[in-house]
Coordinates of C-alpha atoms in Angstrom, one line a residue:
Chain A
M95 CA -130.6 -70.5 114.0
K96 CA -128.7 -67.6 114.9
P97 CA -125.7 -66.9 112.9
P98 CA -122.3 -67.3 115.6
V99 CA -120.2 -64.6 115.6
L100 CA -116.7 -65.8 113.6
D101 CA -114.8 -62.4 115.5
R102 CA -111.1 -62.0 116.3
A103 CA -111.4 -64.3 119.6
M104 CA -112.7 -66.8 117.8
V105 CA -110.2 -67.1 115.3
D106 CA -107.6 -67.1 118.0
H107 CA -109.1 -70.3 119.2
L108 CA -109.9 -71.9 116.0
A109 CA -105.9 -70.8 115.3
E110 CA -104.9 -72.7 118.7
L111 CA -107.1 -75.7 118.2
A112 CA -105.5 -76.0 114.7
A113 CA -102.0 -75.5 116.0
L114 CA -101.8 -72.3 113.5
S115 CA -99.4 -69.2 115.1
L116 CA -100.9 -66.2 112.8
S117 CA -99.6 -63.1 113.0
D118 CA -102.0 -60.1 114.3
R119 CA -102.5 -58.8 110.8
E120 CA -103.4 -62.3 109.4
A121 CA -105.8 -63.0 112.3
E122 CA -107.6 -59.8 111.9
S123 CA -108.4 -60.4 107.9
M124 CA -109.0 -64.0 108.6
A125 CA -111.9 -63.0 110.8
R126 CA -113.2 -61.0 108.3
E127 CA -113.2 -63.4 105.2
L128 CA -114.8 -66.1 107.4
H129 CA -117.2 -64.4 108.8
A130 CA -118.6 -63.3 104.8
I131 CA -117.8 -66.9 104.2
L132 CA -120.1 -68.4 107.1
A133 CA -122.3 -65.8 106.2
Y134 CA -123.1 -67.6 103.0
V135 CA -122.7 -71.2 103.9
E136 CA -125.4 -70.3 106.6
E137 CA -128.0 -70.8 104.0
I138 CA -127.9 -74.3 104.4
S139 CA -129.8 -74.3 107.4
N140 CA -132.8 -73.3 105.7
V141 CA -132.9 -76.2 103.6
D142 CA -135.1 -78.8 104.8
T143 CA -133.3 -82.0 104.8
S144 CA -135.9 -84.3 107.0
A145 CA -136.2 -86.5 104.1
A146 CA -132.2 -87.0 103.7
M147 CA -130.8 -90.5 103.5
T148 CA -127.5 -90.0 105.3
S149 CA -124.7 -91.5 107.3
D150 CA -121.7 -89.6 108.4
T151 CA -119.5 -91.5 106.2
A152 CA -119.2 -91.0 102.8
R153 CA -121.6 -93.7 100.7
T154 CA -120.7 -93.7 97.1
V155 CA -121.9 -96.6 94.7
E156 CA -124.7 -98.8 95.3
G157 CA -123.9 -102.2 96.4
Q158 CA -120.3 -101.2 96.8
E159 CA -120.5 -100.9 100.6
A160 CA -116.8 -100.5 102.2
R161 CA -115.6 -104.1 103.1
W162 CA -112.9 -105.2 105.3
R163 CA -109.7 -106.5 103.4
E164 CA -107.4 -109.4 104.7
D165 CA -104.9 -108.2 107.2
L166 CA -101.8 -109.2 105.4
T167 CA -98.2 -108.1 106.0
T168 CA -96.6 -106.6 103.0
P169 CA -93.4 -104.7 102.2
G170 CA -93.0 -101.5 103.8
L171 CA -90.1 -98.8 104.0
S172 CA -87.0 -99.2 105.7
R173 CA -86.2 -97.1 108.8
E174 CA -83.5 -95.5 106.9
E175 CA -85.8 -94.4 104.0
A176 CA -88.7 -93.5 106.3
L177 CA -86.5 -91.4 108.2
R178 CA -84.8 -89.8 105.2
G179 CA -87.3 -87.0 104.9
A180 CA -87.4 -86.1 108.1
P181 CA -86.3 -82.3 109.3
H182 CA -84.7 -83.8 112.0
A183 CA -83.8 -87.6 113.0
T184 CA -81.2 -89.9 114.8
E185 CA -80.4 -92.8 113.5
L186 CA -83.2 -94.8 115.6
G187 CA -86.6 -92.3 115.1
F188 CA -87.6 -88.7 114.5
S189 CA -86.4 -85.7 116.4
V190 CA -88.5 -83.1 118.3
P191 CA -87.3 -80.2 120.4
G192 CA -86.9 -80.9 123.9
F193 CA -84.1 -79.3 126.3
V194 CA -82.6 -76.4 127.4
G195 CA -80.2 -74.9 124.8
A196 CA -80.2 -77.9 122.5
G197 CA -82.4 -76.1 119.5
S198 CA -84.7 -78.2 117.8
G199 CA -82.8 -81.0 116.9
N200 CA -82.7 -83.4 120.2
A201 CA -84.2 -86.5 119.9
L202 CA -87.5 -87.6 122.0
G203 CA -88.5 -91.3 122.7
G204 CA -85.7 -91.9 120.3
G205 CA -82.5 -93.0 121.4
R206 CA -83.7 -94.2 124.9
Chain B
M192 CA -93.6 -81.9 60.0
T193 CA -95.5 -82.1 63.2
A194 CA -94.7 -79.4 65.7
P195 CA -93.2 -80.7 68.9
G196 CA -95.4 -82.5 71.1
Q197 CA -98.7 -81.9 68.6
D198 CA -99.4 -85.5 69.0
S199 CA -102.4 -86.9 70.7
V200 CA -101.8 -90.0 73.4
E201 CA -103.1 -92.3 70.4
Q202 CA -100.9 -90.9 67.8
T203 CA -97.7 -90.7 69.9
S204 CA -98.1 -94.3 70.8
A205 CA -98.5 -95.7 67.3
R206 CA -95.4 -93.8 66.2
F207 CA -93.5 -95.1 68.6
R208 CA -95.1 -98.5 68.4
S209 CA -94.1 -98.8 64.5
G210 CA -90.7 -97.6 65.0
E211 CA -91.3 -93.7 63.4
S212 CA -90.1 -92.5 66.6
T213 CA -87.9 -93.3 69.4
A214 CA -89.0 -92.8 72.9
V215 CA -85.8 -90.7 73.4
S216 CA -86.8 -88.5 70.2
L217 CA -90.4 -88.1 71.8
A218 CA -89.2 -87.5 75.1
E219 CA -86.6 -84.8 73.3
S220 CA -89.7 -83.1 71.5
M221 CA -91.5 -82.7 75.1
S222 CA -88.5 -81.3 76.7
A223 CA -87.9 -78.9 73.8
Q224 CA -91.4 -77.4 73.7
V225 CA -90.9 -77.4 77.8
R226 CA -87.8 -75.3 77.2
R227 CA -89.5 -72.9 74.7
L228 CA -92.6 -72.1 76.5
D229 CA -92.5 -73.0 80.2
G230 CA -90.9 -69.9 81.3
E231 CA -93.5 -67.8 80.7
L232 CA -96.6 -70.6 81.0
H233 CA -95.5 -72.3 84.3
A234 CA -97.0 -75.5 83.9
F235 CA -94.3 -77.2 85.7
L236 CA -92.9 -77.2 89.2
T237 CA -90.2 -80.0 88.7
Y238 CA -88.9 -81.0 85.3
D239 CA -85.8 -83.2 85.0
A240 CA -85.0 -83.6 81.2
D241 CA -82.4 -86.0 82.2
V242 CA -84.2 -88.4 83.9
L243 CA -87.2 -88.2 81.0
A244 CA -84.5 -89.0 78.6
A245 CA -83.1 -92.0 80.8
A246 CA -86.2 -93.3 81.4
A247 CA -86.9 -93.2 77.4
H248 CA -83.8 -94.2 76.5
A249 CA -84.6 -97.8 78.6
L250 CA -88.0 -98.0 77.2
D251 CA -86.3 -98.0 73.2
A252 CA -84.2 -100.6 74.6
K253 CA -87.1 -102.7 75.8
R254 CA -88.7 -102.1 72.5
E255 CA -85.3 -103.3 70.5
R256 CA -85.4 -106.5 72.7
G257 CA -89.1 -107.0 71.5
D258 CA -90.4 -107.0 74.6
R259 CA -94.3 -106.8 75.2
L260 CA -95.0 -102.8 75.0
G261 CA -97.6 -101.3 77.7
A262 CA -100.8 -99.3 76.0
L263 CA -98.7 -95.8 76.9
A264 CA -95.8 -97.1 75.2
G265 CA -93.3 -93.6 74.6
V266 CA -96.0 -91.5 75.8
P267 CA -95.1 -88.4 78.2
I268 CA -97.2 -87.7 80.7
A269 CA -97.1 -84.8 83.0
V270 CA -98.0 -85.3 86.9
K271 CA -99.5 -82.9 89.3
D272 CA -97.4 -82.2 92.0
A273 CA -100.2 -83.6 94.7
L274 CA -99.2 -87.2 93.7
A275 CA -96.3 -88.9 95.2
T276 CA -93.4 -89.8 92.6
K277 CA -90.6 -91.7 94.2
G278 CA -87.6 -89.9 94.2
M279 CA -89.0 -86.8 92.2
R280 CA -89.8 -84.0 94.6
T281 CA -93.5 -83.4 95.3
T282 CA -94.7 -80.3 96.8
S283 CA -98.6 -80.2 96.5
G284 CA -98.1 -76.4 95.6
S285 CA -96.8 -75.9 99.1
R286 CA -93.7 -74.6 101.0
T287 CA -93.8 -77.1 103.7
L288 CA -93.1 -79.6 100.9
E289 CA -90.5 -77.7 99.0
Q290 CA -88.2 -80.0 99.3
Y291 CA -89.9 -83.4 99.9
V292 CA -88.8 -86.5 97.6
P293 CA -91.2 -89.1 98.4
P294 CA -90.0 -92.6 98.9
Y295 CA -92.7 -94.5 97.0
D296 CA -95.0 -93.6 93.8
A297 CA -98.8 -93.2 94.2
T298 CA -100.2 -96.3 92.6
V299 CA -101.5 -94.3 89.4
V300 CA -97.9 -93.1 88.7
E301 CA -97.0 -96.9 89.3
R302 CA -99.6 -97.9 86.8
L303 CA -98.2 -95.2 84.4
R304 CA -94.7 -96.7 84.4
R305 CA -96.1 -99.9 84.3
A306 CA -98.0 -99.1 81.2
D307 CA -94.5 -97.7 79.9
A308 CA -95.8 -94.3 79.9
L309 CA -92.7 -91.7 80.4
V310 CA -93.5 -89.7 83.4
A311 CA -92.4 -86.4 82.7
G312 CA -92.2 -83.3 85.1
K313 CA -94.6 -82.6 88.0
T314 CA -97.0 -79.8 87.5
N315 CA -97.9 -76.7 89.3
M316 CA -101.4 -76.5 91.3
D317 CA -103.2 -74.2 93.9
E318 CA -101.3 -75.5 97.3
F319 CA -102.9 -78.8 98.6
A320 CA -105.4 -78.3 95.3
M321 CA -107.2 -75.6 97.0
G322 CA -108.3 -73.1 94.4
S323 CA -109.4 -72.6 90.8
S324 CA -106.7 -70.6 89.2
T325 CA -103.3 -71.8 90.3
E326 CA -103.0 -68.2 92.1
H327 CA -102.9 -70.2 95.4
S328 CA -99.7 -72.0 94.2
A329 CA -97.1 -71.3 96.8
F330 CA -94.6 -71.0 93.7
G331 CA -96.4 -68.5 91.6
P332 CA -99.6 -69.0 89.2
S333 CA -99.7 -70.8 85.7
K334 CA -100.7 -68.8 82.7
N335 CA -103.6 -69.6 80.4
P336 CA -101.8 -70.3 76.9
W337 CA -104.6 -68.9 74.6
D338 CA -104.3 -65.5 76.6
T339 CA -101.3 -65.5 79.1
S340 CA -103.0 -62.5 81.2
R341 CA -105.7 -65.2 82.2
S342 CA -105.9 -67.9 84.5
P343 CA -105.9 -71.3 83.2
G344 CA -108.3 -72.8 86.0
G345 CA -107.3 -75.0 89.0
S346 CA -106.5 -76.5 90.8
S347 CA -104.6 -79.0 88.2
G348 CA -103.7 -75.8 86.1
G349 CA -99.9 -76.8 85.5
S350 CA -101.2 -80.2 84.0
A351 CA -103.7 -78.6 81.7
V352 CA -101.7 -76.0 80.5
A353 CA -98.7 -78.4 80.0
V354 CA -101.3 -80.6 77.6
A355 CA -103.1 -77.6 76.0
A356 CA -99.8 -75.9 75.2
R357 CA -98.7 -79.7 73.8
M358 CA -96.2 -79.8 75.7
S359 CA -97.2 -83.2 76.6
P360 CA -100.3 -85.3 75.0
A361 CA -101.9 -86.3 78.6
A362 CA -101.8 -85.1 82.1
L363 CA -102.8 -86.5 85.3
G364 CA -104.9 -84.2 88.1
S365 CA -107.3 -84.6 90.6
D366 CA -110.3 -83.2 91.1
T367 CA -112.2 -82.3 94.2
G368 CA -114.9 -79.9 93.4
G369 CA -114.1 -79.3 90.2
S370 CA -109.9 -79.0 89.8
I371 CA -109.9 -81.3 86.4
R372 CA -112.7 -80.1 84.5
Q373 CA -112.7 -76.6 85.0
P374 CA -108.9 -76.2 84.1
A375 CA -109.8 -78.1 81.0
A376 CA -112.5 -76.2 80.3
F377 CA -110.3 -72.8 80.3
T378 CA -107.8 -74.4 78.1
G379 CA -109.5 -75.9 75.5
I380 CA -108.5 -79.7 76.2
V381 CA -110.6 -83.0 77.7
G382 CA -110.5 -83.7 81.3
V383 CA -112.2 -86.5 83.2
K384 CA -113.3 -86.9 87.1
P385 CA -114.1 -90.4 87.1
T386 CA -116.5 -91.8 89.6
Y387 CA -115.6 -91.7 93.5
G388 CA -113.4 -94.8 94.1
R389 CA -112.8 -95.6 90.4
V390 CA -109.1 -94.3 90.7
S391 CA -106.9 -95.2 93.5
R392 CA -106.0 -92.4 95.6
Y393 CA -103.1 -94.1 97.4
G394 CA -100.4 -91.6 97.3
L395 CA -102.3 -88.6 95.9
I396 CA -102.0 -85.8 98.9
A397 CA -105.3 -85.4 100.7
F398 CA -107.5 -82.5 100.5
A399 CA -110.8 -83.7 101.0
S400 CA -111.1 -87.9 101.4
S401 CA -114.6 -88.3 100.6
L402 CA -114.3 -86.0 97.2
D403 CA -110.8 -86.5 96.1
Q404 CA -110.5 -88.4 92.7
V405 CA -107.6 -88.6 90.1
G406 CA -108.0 -88.4 86.4
P407 CA -106.6 -87.7 83.2
F408 CA -106.4 -84.9 80.9
A409 CA -105.5 -85.3 77.4
T410 CA -105.8 -83.1 73.9
T411 CA -108.3 -86.0 72.7
V412 CA -111.4 -88.0 74.0
R413 CA -109.9 -91.2 73.0
G414 CA -106.6 -90.1 74.8
A415 CA -108.3 -89.3 77.9
A416 CA -110.0 -92.9 77.5
R417 CA -106.7 -95.1 77.0
V418 CA -104.9 -93.0 79.9
L419 CA -108.2 -93.8 82.1
S420 CA -108.0 -97.2 81.3
V421 CA -104.7 -97.6 82.5
I422 CA -105.0 -96.0 85.9
A423 CA -108.5 -96.9 86.7
G424 CA -109.1 -100.2 88.9
H425 CA -109.1 -101.9 92.3
D426 CA -106.2 -101.2 94.7
R427 CA -106.2 -102.7 98.1
R428 CA -104.0 -99.8 99.6
D429 CA -107.0 -97.5 99.0
A430 CA -109.9 -98.6 101.2
T431 CA -112.3 -96.4 99.2
S432 CA -111.3 -98.0 95.7
L433 CA -113.6 -100.0 93.8
D434 CA -113.5 -103.7 92.8
V435 CA -115.3 -103.5 89.8
P436 CA -113.6 -104.4 86.1
V437 CA -112.5 -101.6 84.4
P438 CA -113.8 -101.4 80.6
D439 CA -112.1 -100.5 77.6
Y440 CA -112.9 -97.0 77.9
E441 CA -111.3 -96.2 74.2
A442 CA -113.8 -98.7 72.9
A443 CA -117.0 -96.5 74.0
C444 CA -115.2 -93.5 71.8
G445 CA -117.1 -93.6 68.3
A446 CA -119.4 -96.0 69.8
S447 CA -123.1 -95.5 68.5
L448 CA -125.4 -92.9 70.1
R449 CA -128.4 -94.8 69.2
G450 CA -131.4 -94.7 72.2
M451 CA -129.3 -92.5 74.1
R452 CA -131.1 -89.5 76.3
V453 CA -129.3 -86.8 78.0
G454 CA -130.9 -84.1 80.2
V455 CA -130.3 -80.5 80.4
P456 CA -130.7 -79.1 84.1
E457 CA -132.6 -75.9 83.9
E458 CA -130.7 -75.0 87.1
Y459 CA -127.2 -74.9 85.6
F460 CA -128.4 -72.1 83.0
A461 CA -129.0 -69.8 85.6
E462 CA -128.2 -66.2 86.6
G463 CA -124.4 -65.6 86.1
L464 CA -124.0 -67.4 83.3
A465 CA -122.0 -65.6 80.3
P466 CA -124.1 -65.3 77.4
E467 CA -121.3 -66.9 75.2
V468 CA -121.0 -70.0 77.2
E469 CA -124.6 -70.3 77.3
A470 CA -124.7 -69.9 73.6
S471 CA -121.9 -72.4 72.6
V472 CA -123.1 -74.8 74.8
R473 CA -126.7 -75.0 73.5
R474 CA -125.3 -75.2 70.3
A475 CA -123.2 -78.4 71.2
I476 CA -126.3 -79.5 72.8
A477 CA -128.2 -79.0 69.6
R478 CA -125.8 -80.8 67.5
L479 CA -126.2 -83.9 69.9
E480 CA -129.7 -84.0 69.3
A481 CA -128.9 -83.8 65.4
D482 CA -126.9 -86.4 65.9
G483 CA -129.4 -88.8 67.1
V484 CA -129.5 -88.2 70.7
T485 CA -132.6 -87.7 72.4
V486 CA -132.7 -84.4 74.9
R487 CA -134.8 -83.4 77.3
R488 CA -135.2 -81.2 80.3
V489 CA -134.5 -82.2 83.9
S490 CA -134.5 -80.9 87.2
L491 CA -131.6 -80.6 90.1
P492 CA -133.4 -78.6 92.9
H493 CA -130.7 -78.8 95.4
T494 CA -127.8 -77.4 92.9
G495 CA -128.2 -74.0 94.5
H496 CA -126.9 -75.4 97.9
A497 CA -123.8 -77.2 96.6
V498 CA -121.2 -74.3 96.7
A499 CA -122.1 -74.0 100.9
T500 CA -122.2 -77.5 101.0
Y501 CA -118.7 -78.1 99.6
Y502 CA -117.2 -75.8 101.6
V503 CA -118.6 -77.2 105.1
V504 CA -117.4 -80.8 103.8
A505 CA -114.3 -79.9 102.0
T506 CA -112.9 -77.7 104.8
A507 CA -113.8 -80.1 107.8
E508 CA -112.0 -83.0 105.9
A509 CA -109.1 -80.8 105.0
S510 CA -108.3 -79.5 108.6
S511 CA -108.2 -83.0 109.8
N512 CA -106.0 -84.2 106.6
L513 CA -103.8 -81.2 107.2
A514 CA -103.0 -81.9 110.8
R515 CA -100.2 -84.1 109.7
F516 CA -98.2 -81.6 108.5
D517 CA -96.7 -80.8 112.0
G518 CA -92.7 -80.7 110.8
V519 CA -91.7 -83.9 112.7
R520 CA -91.3 -86.9 109.9
Y521 CA -91.1 -84.8 106.7
G522 CA -91.5 -81.3 105.1
L523 CA -90.6 -78.1 106.4
R524 CA -89.9 -77.4 110.1
A525 CA -89.6 -73.9 111.5
T526 CA -88.1 -72.9 114.6
S527 CA -89.9 -70.2 116.8
V528 CA -88.6 -68.0 119.6
A529 CA -90.6 -70.0 122.1
T530 CA -88.7 -73.2 120.7
R531 CA -85.3 -71.9 121.1
G532 CA -86.2 -70.6 124.7
A533 CA -88.1 -73.6 125.6
S534 CA -87.4 -74.6 129.7
S535 CA -86.8 -77.9 130.9
G536 CA -89.4 -80.4 132.3
A537 CA -92.7 -82.0 131.1
S538 CA -94.5 -78.5 130.6
G539 CA -91.6 -77.0 128.8
V540 CA -91.1 -79.6 126.3
A541 CA -94.7 -80.1 125.5
D542 CA -94.6 -76.0 125.1
A543 CA -91.5 -76.3 122.7
I544 CA -93.1 -78.9 120.5
K545 CA -96.7 -77.2 120.4
A546 CA -94.5 -73.9 119.0
M547 CA -92.5 -75.8 116.9
Y548 CA -96.0 -77.0 115.3
G549 CA -97.2 -73.4 115.3
A550 CA -94.3 -72.0 113.5
T551 CA -94.0 -74.5 111.3
R552 CA -97.7 -74.7 110.0
D553 CA -97.6 -70.6 110.1
A554 CA -94.6 -70.6 107.9
G555 CA -95.3 -73.6 105.6
F556 CA -99.1 -72.9 105.0
G557 CA -100.6 -70.0 102.5
A558 CA -103.5 -67.9 103.6
E559 CA -105.9 -70.0 101.4
V560 CA -104.8 -73.3 103.3
K561 CA -105.0 -71.4 106.8
R562 CA -108.3 -69.8 105.8
R563 CA -110.0 -73.4 104.9
I564 CA -108.2 -75.3 107.8
L565 CA -110.0 -72.6 110.1
L566 CA -113.1 -73.1 108.8
G567 CA -113.1 -76.7 108.7
T568 CA -111.9 -76.5 112.7
F569 CA -115.2 -74.4 113.0
V570 CA -117.5 -76.3 111.5
L571 CA -116.2 -79.3 113.1
S572 CA -116.0 -77.5 116.5
S573 CA -118.1 -79.0 119.5
G574 CA -121.4 -77.0 119.5
Y575 CA -121.5 -76.3 115.9
F576 CA -120.9 -79.6 114.4
D577 CA -124.6 -80.4 113.9
A578 CA -125.7 -77.2 112.4
Y579 CA -122.5 -77.2 109.4
Y580 CA -121.0 -80.6 109.4
R581 CA -124.0 -82.5 109.9
K582 CA -126.5 -80.6 108.0
A583 CA -124.1 -80.3 105.0
N584 CA -123.9 -83.8 105.1
A585 CA -127.6 -84.0 104.9
V586 CA -127.9 -81.6 101.8
R587 CA -125.0 -83.3 100.5
A588 CA -127.6 -86.5 100.5
L589 CA -130.3 -84.5 98.7
I590 CA -127.6 -83.7 96.0
R591 CA -127.1 -86.9 95.5
H592 CA -130.7 -87.8 95.6
D593 CA -131.5 -84.9 93.0
F594 CA -129.2 -86.9 90.6
E595 CA -130.4 -90.7 91.3
Q596 CA -133.9 -89.3 90.5
A597 CA -132.5 -87.7 87.3
F598 CA -130.9 -90.5 86.0
K599 CA -133.9 -92.6 86.1
E600 CA -134.9 -90.6 83.0
V601 CA -131.7 -89.9 81.4
D602 CA -128.4 -91.5 80.7
A603 CA -126.6 -88.3 81.4
I604 CA -126.6 -84.7 81.9
V605 CA -124.9 -81.7 80.2
S606 CA -124.0 -78.5 81.2
P607 CA -121.7 -75.9 80.8
T608 CA -118.2 -76.8 83.0
S609 CA -117.8 -73.4 84.1
P610 CA -120.2 -70.2 83.9
T611 CA -117.2 -68.2 82.3
T612 CA -114.5 -68.3 79.9
A613 CA -111.0 -68.1 81.5
F614 CA -111.1 -65.3 84.3
A615 CA -108.0 -62.8 84.2
L616 CA -105.5 -63.8 86.8
G617 CA -106.2 -61.3 90.0
A618 CA -109.7 -61.1 89.1
H619 CA -110.8 -63.0 92.1
T620 CA -108.0 -63.1 94.7
A621 CA -109.2 -60.3 96.7
D622 CA -112.6 -62.3 97.3
P623 CA -112.2 -65.7 98.6
L624 CA -116.0 -66.4 98.4
A625 CA -116.3 -65.2 94.5
M626 CA -113.6 -67.4 93.6
Y627 CA -115.8 -70.2 95.3
L628 CA -118.7 -69.3 93.6
S629 CA -116.9 -70.0 90.2
D630 CA -117.1 -73.5 90.9
V631 CA -120.7 -73.7 91.3
Y632 CA -121.6 -76.0 88.0
T633 CA -118.4 -78.5 88.9
L634 CA -119.2 -79.2 92.9
P635 CA -122.9 -81.1 92.6
A636 CA -120.9 -84.2 90.9
S637 CA -118.4 -84.1 93.2
L638 CA -120.5 -84.2 96.4
A639 CA -122.7 -87.0 94.6
G640 CA -119.6 -89.1 93.7
I641 CA -120.6 -89.5 89.8
A642 CA -118.4 -89.5 86.7
A643 CA -117.8 -86.2 85.0
L644 CA -115.9 -84.9 82.0
N645 CA -115.2 -81.7 80.2
V646 CA -115.1 -81.7 76.5
P647 CA -114.4 -78.7 74.3
V648 CA -117.3 -76.9 72.2
E649 CA -117.2 -74.1 70.0
A650 CA -114.6 -71.5 71.2
A651 CA -116.2 -67.9 72.2
P652 CA -115.6 -65.2 70.0
D653 CA -112.6 -63.9 71.2
G654 CA -111.0 -67.2 70.5
L655 CA -111.2 -68.3 74.5
P656 CA -112.2 -72.2 74.9
I657 CA -115.6 -73.3 76.4
G658 CA -116.2 -76.5 77.8
L659 CA -119.3 -78.6 78.0
Q660 CA -119.4 -80.7 81.4
I661 CA -121.2 -84.3 80.6
M662 CA -122.3 -85.9 84.1
G663 CA -123.3 -89.7 84.3
P664 CA -124.4 -92.8 87.0
W665 CA -121.8 -93.9 88.9
L666 CA -119.4 -96.0 86.8
T667 CA -120.8 -95.2 83.4
E668 CA -117.7 -93.4 82.0
S669 CA -117.8 -95.2 78.6
A670 CA -121.1 -93.8 78.1
L671 CA -119.6 -90.4 78.8
F672 CA -116.8 -91.2 76.6
T673 CA -119.2 -92.0 73.9
L674 CA -121.0 -88.7 74.0
A675 CA -117.7 -86.8 74.5
A676 CA -116.7 -88.1 71.1
A677 CA -119.7 -87.0 69.4
V678 CA -119.1 -83.5 70.5
E679 CA -115.5 -83.5 69.6
A680 CA -116.4 -85.0 65.8
N681 CA -118.2 -81.5 66.0
A682 CA -115.9 -79.1 67.6
P683 CA -112.1 -80.7 66.7
P684 CA -109.3 -80.4 68.8
R685 CA -107.4 -76.6 68.7
A686 CA -104.1 -75.6 69.9
P687 CA -103.2 -72.1 71.2
K688 CA -101.0 -69.9 68.6
L689 CA -97.9 -70.3 70.9
A690 CA -98.0 -74.2 70.7
S691 CA -96.6 -74.0 67.3
P692 CA -93.3 -72.8 67.0

């Protein structure tokens, strides 16, 4: 398979998908570095994997397949504890930016 | 008189039990060593001598009451900053978590506390464990105590430095592609990556979930074995944790080598291996043979594909895991111009939130983390998924199969842990790929999920430590400890000069 082009346009697209705002300079150097890394990683395309026994999930120890656990209620964090680490919160919930002139501290969802 | 902190886990614990030392004095010895050395070495991101002293005081009271004491009673243990500690700042080496104080303990931390260990500070690391040198820490690198112009390795470099410089007799790290074994090799101590699933990952800030595993560092094999006995075991809060009994690993140290067969993989003695590392490792293997171990050649033919496979699998998982850092529930939030100027209405709100995510993640993540998120996003994206992510998983299965075949003939496989001794700070920072290639010997065991450890062997002529990697089938940590104890007997623990006052 022909190696794809990991250029500036692709980096901008990936940054959008990954919710990363990159500066121009950052995006340029990422494109350069990622292109080199991908050129190296490309070598796996030549490996004959026709005999590989695989699944998309991580299988580890033989005879120790993933098991369902019982759905038990266990103690969790209180609302107060859960909200304590939030950059912005009301006493009811996490806050996200939302409204004109309101900066970044307004509740969306919480408080309604 | 013993220098501060120079005791092993087992000696420290014995001194506390016998009443020879109080927990308060053991804690104070550690804090004194940290005060003396950490300005230069930067092993710790958070170290609170008062919190440690308070815990020690409570433990002394417990002993005075005659209560039953845990297996690590009185032993100060440093903890990698990727592990959640209730009430103690946990940054994972990232700006995005610079102010984060977890409301809960990781399972392994809970188990240390239950075993009466003194949880002592949080150690430096590459941001989100992405790196092999601690140079990707948002808070500056750690220095190797054997030569402070060199890296201690990474990502768990701070934990390795704390133990190597005899600040604490043991530490916890996490290993995704070698992040315990390689820094242990670079600093001349024991480091164990247990079988995937042997130790709970609950409370370990996730990097690559199918690879991450918590494990111990210690000055001695026996010390590492005791810490692993404490932290291993089933945990219902980690669905990948194995529900199998935990053996007494310490009892395996000093067990007979009779009948043990060890394999030497030719692929690990190839181009790029430094001659002084090869010489020392081969001598250690010859001594094992002289001790009665059967040594034979084995082949792991897919070894050469491990680096490429790892950097697809690990970055894919990282891009997904790191999506949680969005500036909403915890961690850093950055505001952008777009956020502040958001207009009203549904699309205005959506734009404002999106701008906040982007600004937050740009400000919170360092370059290496962004690089891996972008690569992971690429290999998972539509049109490339089969060629990269699915293909890498198939190669991963072949790498695992190589080990399964080899382990039909031998009980363990030995190799160098790293192709070189500790490299200079700055040596690889300009070339991400060169840094990745330095992990070539530790990545295969991670991809296979098997047990592996580092034990020091004879140092290089310039005095820098060299490590032997011992890898074994799933859940054979006991056999690895038996072999490691024999290697250690031929190359007893050494401390760097600066560890002694």
